[in-house]
Amino acid sequence: MTITQESIDEARTSLQKAVEDAELALRQAQIEASETELSAKFDYDTRIAEGQNALSVYNAALNEIAQNISSLYSQIDDVNAQIAACTDDKQLSQLQTQLESLRSQLSSAESSRSSDELAAKQTYEEACMYYENAQDLYEVSVNGVGSAAEEAQEAVDAAKADLEAFEKYISDGSIRAEYSGTITGVGYSSGDTLTSETAIASYADAESITVTVNVTEDDISVVHLEDTVDISFLSYPDEMFSGYVSEIGSSSTSGNSSTVGYPVTVVVTSVPETLLSGMTANVTFISKQVRDVLYRRTLLWNIRGYDHFFTLNAPICG
């Protein structure tokens, strides 16, 4: 089969773009990995520093709360002293307004003192916790970074492998079968677009066509490996073909039947011009020969098998 140059160019361009896209995704993954690692390292360093200074920060916060309240008390005492010595009515009014403001601030500070100290303690405990778990948190942050980059690299390798396979097998536009055989089906016509869902063609290896028959225990004793057999097909009633026994199964195939049988595989050595899966074959075993008289047992079986694709080497078998 020959593929047009236009199709080859289109497929090559698509595969090359897939490689470029995969390489771009890899670079992005590498950049994101680097950024994540830098961010995780920054967070790690910050947690370590905050943990090391957590006690000092906590004590400083408590001191600030206490000093703020102490300062308000001092300011209130100072304003009271000024009010006691004031003789100017206007200035006295301003001092009283200031005193009310300071008392309000003091009341608010004393009311929030417990909650402020509790918040400072929580900040301290969180800093200690992050300090103790800084390494684990760092590892969690960077743990998935490598896998994303590895997956992106695998995608690049796969895209390059597809392009290399294309150049190896289809670069000249010709698709060839791996061995000789009979075409049993073609998936496309001229002008069609190839897809991965439909095989280009299927064919059978004439040297690997087999028929498997079930021989009863009464007859199995006269069947031997390499025995020649006669084969006829209902589709070719006037012709006789040859074969030989290639395998005799040791496990019975009786199933639910009371008759015990054994599978015997026969290789068809001469076949019709067109032999399709599903055709019915008559397999004749020569069990006895006496002076110009042949005694035959004829078994009727269906050929069942698998189609061949260029990428497979599975014979038609029953």
XYZ file of C-alpha atoms in Angstrom:
318
model
C 0.000 0.000 0.000
C 1.306 3.459 -0.878
C 0.489 6.610 1.091
C 0.463 9.956 -0.734
C 3.232 12.457 -0.061
C 0.637 14.957 1.134
C -0.519 12.512 3.779
C 3.062 11.752 4.784
C 3.856 15.444 5.202
C 0.682 16.011 7.180
C 1.384 13.086 9.502
C 5.037 14.092 9.937
C 4.027 17.668 10.777
C 1.513 16.403 13.319
C 4.076 14.129 14.974
C 6.715 16.861 15.011
C 4.239 19.246 16.630
C 3.451 16.596 19.224
C 7.158 16.453 20.077
C 7.372 20.254 20.296
C 4.273 20.432 22.499
C 5.630 17.708 24.761
C 8.989 19.480 25.058
C 7.206 22.756 25.879
C 5.148 20.994 28.541
C 8.375 19.513 29.936
C 10.011 22.954 30.171
C 6.917 24.329 31.901
C 6.921 21.420 34.334
C 10.605 22.004 35.058
C 10.001 25.730 35.643
C 7.054 24.998 37.919
C 9.150 22.457 39.774
C 11.926 24.973 40.264
C 9.466 27.641 41.448
C 7.815 25.203 43.829
C 11.156 24.179 45.276
C 12.198 27.831 45.756
C 8.871 28.662 47.407
C 9.088 25.598 49.638
C 12.660 26.515 50.638
C 11.586 30.075 51.440
C 8.709 28.785 53.580
C 11.073 26.371 55.302
C 13.589 29.092 56.134
C 10.790 31.382 57.344
C 9.357 28.700 59.644
C 12.764 27.924 61.090
C 13.488 31.609 61.745
C 10.050 32.240 63.260
C 10.356 29.145 65.425
C 13.744 30.159 66.713
C 12.427 33.637 67.622
C 8.959 32.504 68.732
C 9.602 32.869 72.491
C 11.166 36.300 72.106
C 8.271 37.449 69.931
C 5.744 36.068 72.437
C 7.408 37.803 75.397
C 7.660 41.038 73.436
C 3.927 40.859 72.643
C 3.065 40.378 76.342
C 5.354 43.243 77.328
C 3.765 45.479 74.727
C 0.270 44.716 76.083
C 1.376 45.421 79.666
C 3.291 48.557 78.720
C 0.318 49.914 76.776
C -1.949 49.575 79.834
C 0.722 50.960 82.153
C 1.203 53.929 79.834
C -2.532 54.679 79.837
C -2.537 54.656 83.653
C 0.386 57.065 83.668
C -1.277 59.374 81.161
C -4.531 59.368 83.209
C -2.597 60.255 86.390
C -0.836 63.069 84.538
C -4.093 64.494 83.175
C -5.722 64.303 86.635
C -2.824 66.274 88.049
C -3.209 68.896 85.321
C -6.968 69.149 85.999
C -6.365 69.669 89.713
C -4.010 72.563 89.021
C -5.967 74.088 86.107
C -7.683 77.460 86.581
C -8.664 78.108 82.963
C -12.168 76.873 82.177
C -11.460 76.300 78.492
C -8.268 74.335 79.189
C -10.083 72.440 81.927
C -12.751 71.323 79.460
C -10.093 70.064 77.039
C -8.311 68.172 79.823
C -11.552 66.502 80.896
C -12.254 65.449 77.301
C -8.725 64.022 77.074
C -9.204 62.206 80.369
C -12.427 60.580 79.144
C -10.662 59.408 75.992
C -7.777 57.895 77.988
C -10.167 56.148 80.374
C -12.044 54.722 77.381
C -8.780 53.455 75.853
C -7.773 51.935 79.201
C -11.111 50.174 79.556
C -10.789 48.767 76.027
C -7.186 47.683 76.604
C -8.029 45.924 79.867
C -11.056 44.236 78.280
C -9.014 42.909 75.349
C -5.950 42.043 77.413
C -6.900 38.391 77.829
C -7.776 37.901 74.183
C -4.596 39.724 73.058
C -2.457 37.541 75.296
C -4.273 34.433 74.037
C -3.679 35.478 70.404
C 0.005 36.022 71.177
C 0.177 32.566 72.738
C -1.513 30.968 69.716
C 0.960 32.709 67.404
C 3.779 31.398 69.562
C 2.448 27.823 69.530
C 1.873 27.901 65.763
C 5.425 29.127 65.194
C 6.725 26.298 67.389
C 4.603 23.741 65.519
C 5.767 24.965 62.101
C 9.343 24.979 63.372
C 9.088 21.358 64.525
C 7.445 20.239 61.272
C 9.349 22.490 58.885
C 11.215 19.606 57.228
C 8.084 17.474 56.790
C 6.146 20.422 55.345
C 9.001 21.124 52.953
C 9.051 17.525 51.749
C 5.281 17.519 51.254
C 5.529 20.658 49.125
C 8.240 19.290 46.846
C 7.158 15.643 46.868
C 4.972 15.846 43.728
C 7.334 18.123 41.831
C 9.602 15.385 40.511
C 6.764 13.126 39.379
C 5.183 15.865 37.239
C 8.487 16.511 35.504
C 9.065 12.769 35.074
C 5.644 12.331 33.459
C 6.388 15.247 31.134
C 9.715 13.634 30.194
C 7.946 10.333 29.496
C 5.532 12.187 27.219
C 8.493 13.672 25.320
C 10.105 10.252 24.959
C 6.829 8.736 23.719
C 6.294 11.521 21.176
C 9.850 11.135 19.871
C 9.405 7.366 19.667
C 6.246 7.842 17.578
C 8.100 10.159 15.220
C 11.049 7.763 14.940
C 8.721 4.838 14.245
C 6.959 6.870 11.567
C 10.242 7.753 9.869
C 11.355 4.129 10.081
C 8.229 2.467 8.709
C 6.385 5.033 6.590
C 8.904 7.661 5.564
C 8.977 6.374 1.971
C 5.180 6.086 1.830
C 5.133 2.309 1.355
C 3.571 -0.117 3.820
C 4.639 -3.733 3.408
C 3.433 -6.951 4.994
C 5.845 -8.812 7.251
C 5.321 -12.091 5.395
C 3.405 -13.548 2.498
C -0.232 -14.522 2.845
C -3.756 -14.114 1.562
C -5.573 -10.794 2.006
C -8.758 -11.375 3.984
C -9.872 -7.778 4.419
C -8.954 -4.182 3.574
C -10.001 -1.390 5.914
C -9.648 1.575 3.565
C -10.229 2.805 0.056
C -8.223 5.339 -1.892
C -8.615 8.775 -0.320
C -9.513 7.535 3.164
C -7.725 8.804 6.261
C -5.939 6.234 8.411
C -7.024 5.906 12.037
C -5.829 3.786 14.937
C -9.271 2.168 15.260
C -9.280 0.502 11.843
C -6.626 -1.905 10.579
C -5.065 -1.107 7.228
C -5.520 -4.655 6.054
C -5.805 -8.175 7.395
C -4.292 -11.280 5.873
C -3.706 -14.921 6.676
C -0.400 -16.759 6.607
C -1.030 -19.798 4.452
C 1.617 -21.740 6.361
C -0.059 -21.130 9.714
C -3.711 -21.909 9.006
C -4.978 -24.519 11.449
C -8.158 -26.400 12.188
C -8.796 -27.741 15.680
C -11.076 -30.761 15.931
C -12.408 -32.620 18.936
C -11.562 -36.332 18.667
C -13.371 -38.753 20.967
C -11.522 -41.119 23.262
C -12.571 -44.019 21.021
C -10.607 -42.561 18.108
C -7.768 -40.627 19.757
C -5.537 -43.709 19.983
C -5.176 -43.849 16.180
C -4.174 -40.193 15.868
C -0.456 -39.381 15.997
C 1.678 -36.292 15.555
C 2.701 -35.653 11.924
C -0.103 -37.891 10.637
C -1.356 -36.657 7.274
C -5.036 -35.863 6.891
C -7.385 -35.004 4.047
C -9.335 -31.775 4.311
C -12.282 -30.539 2.317
C -14.257 -27.332 2.658
C -17.973 -26.917 2.104
C -17.178 -23.842 0.028
C -15.011 -26.005 -2.289
C -16.912 -29.322 -2.415
C -15.068 -30.697 -5.442
C -11.535 -30.160 -4.128
C -9.448 -31.994 -1.537
C -6.648 -30.382 0.454
C -3.964 -31.770 2.692
C -2.700 -31.214 6.204
C -0.955 -32.851 9.127
C -1.462 -33.231 12.860
C 0.649 -30.654 14.715
C -0.656 -31.008 18.261
C -2.722 -33.409 20.367
C -4.206 -31.960 23.520
C -3.797 -33.865 26.766
C -6.782 -32.288 28.522
C -10.240 -33.528 27.708
C -12.896 -31.217 26.311
C -15.929 -33.149 27.466
C -17.429 -30.266 29.473
C -20.948 -31.218 30.516
C -21.140 -33.920 27.860
C -20.806 -37.588 28.705
C -18.529 -38.054 25.687
C -14.868 -37.425 26.387
C -12.888 -35.768 23.613
C -9.440 -34.309 23.044
C -8.480 -31.298 20.890
C -6.348 -32.124 17.868
C -4.760 -29.296 15.888
C -4.286 -29.805 12.175
C -2.105 -27.546 10.016
C -3.560 -26.950 6.560
C -0.644 -27.343 4.154
C -2.563 -26.674 0.931
C -5.373 -24.143 0.926
C -7.908 -22.734 -1.527
C -7.162 -19.419 -3.185
C -9.501 -17.729 -0.705
C -9.904 -19.287 2.735
C -11.905 -17.239 5.220
C -12.347 -17.532 8.937
C -15.571 -19.326 9.799
C -15.626 -21.703 6.829
C -16.549 -25.324 7.569
C -13.945 -28.040 7.031
C -14.184 -31.837 6.803
C -11.079 -33.401 8.358
C -10.486 -37.044 7.466
C -8.065 -39.117 9.537
C -6.767 -42.326 7.960
C -7.041 -44.762 10.842
C -6.551 -48.070 9.014
C -5.361 -49.261 5.619
C -5.757 -52.787 4.226
C -5.037 -53.873 0.666
C -6.494 -51.253 -1.601
C -9.273 -50.378 0.875
C -9.270 -47.237 3.018
C -11.338 -47.086 6.187
C -11.936 -43.460 7.099
C -13.439 -41.562 10.021
C -14.604 -38.114 8.914
C -15.067 -35.289 11.419
C -16.884 -32.052 10.532
C -15.606 -28.869 12.106
C -15.668 -25.109 11.638
C -12.529 -23.144 10.993
C -12.329 -20.397 13.529
C -9.419 -18.000 13.817
C -8.007 -14.576 14.107
C -7.405 -12.056 11.344
C -3.852 -10.909 10.742
C -2.753 -7.322 11.014
C 0.622 -6.177 9.879
C 1.703 -5.751 13.455
C 0.612 -9.242 14.520
C 1.733 -12.759 13.684
C -1.286 -14.775 14.817
C -2.387 -17.603 12.541
C -5.992 -18.419 11.735
C -6.747 -21.166 14.205
C -9.764 -22.952 15.558
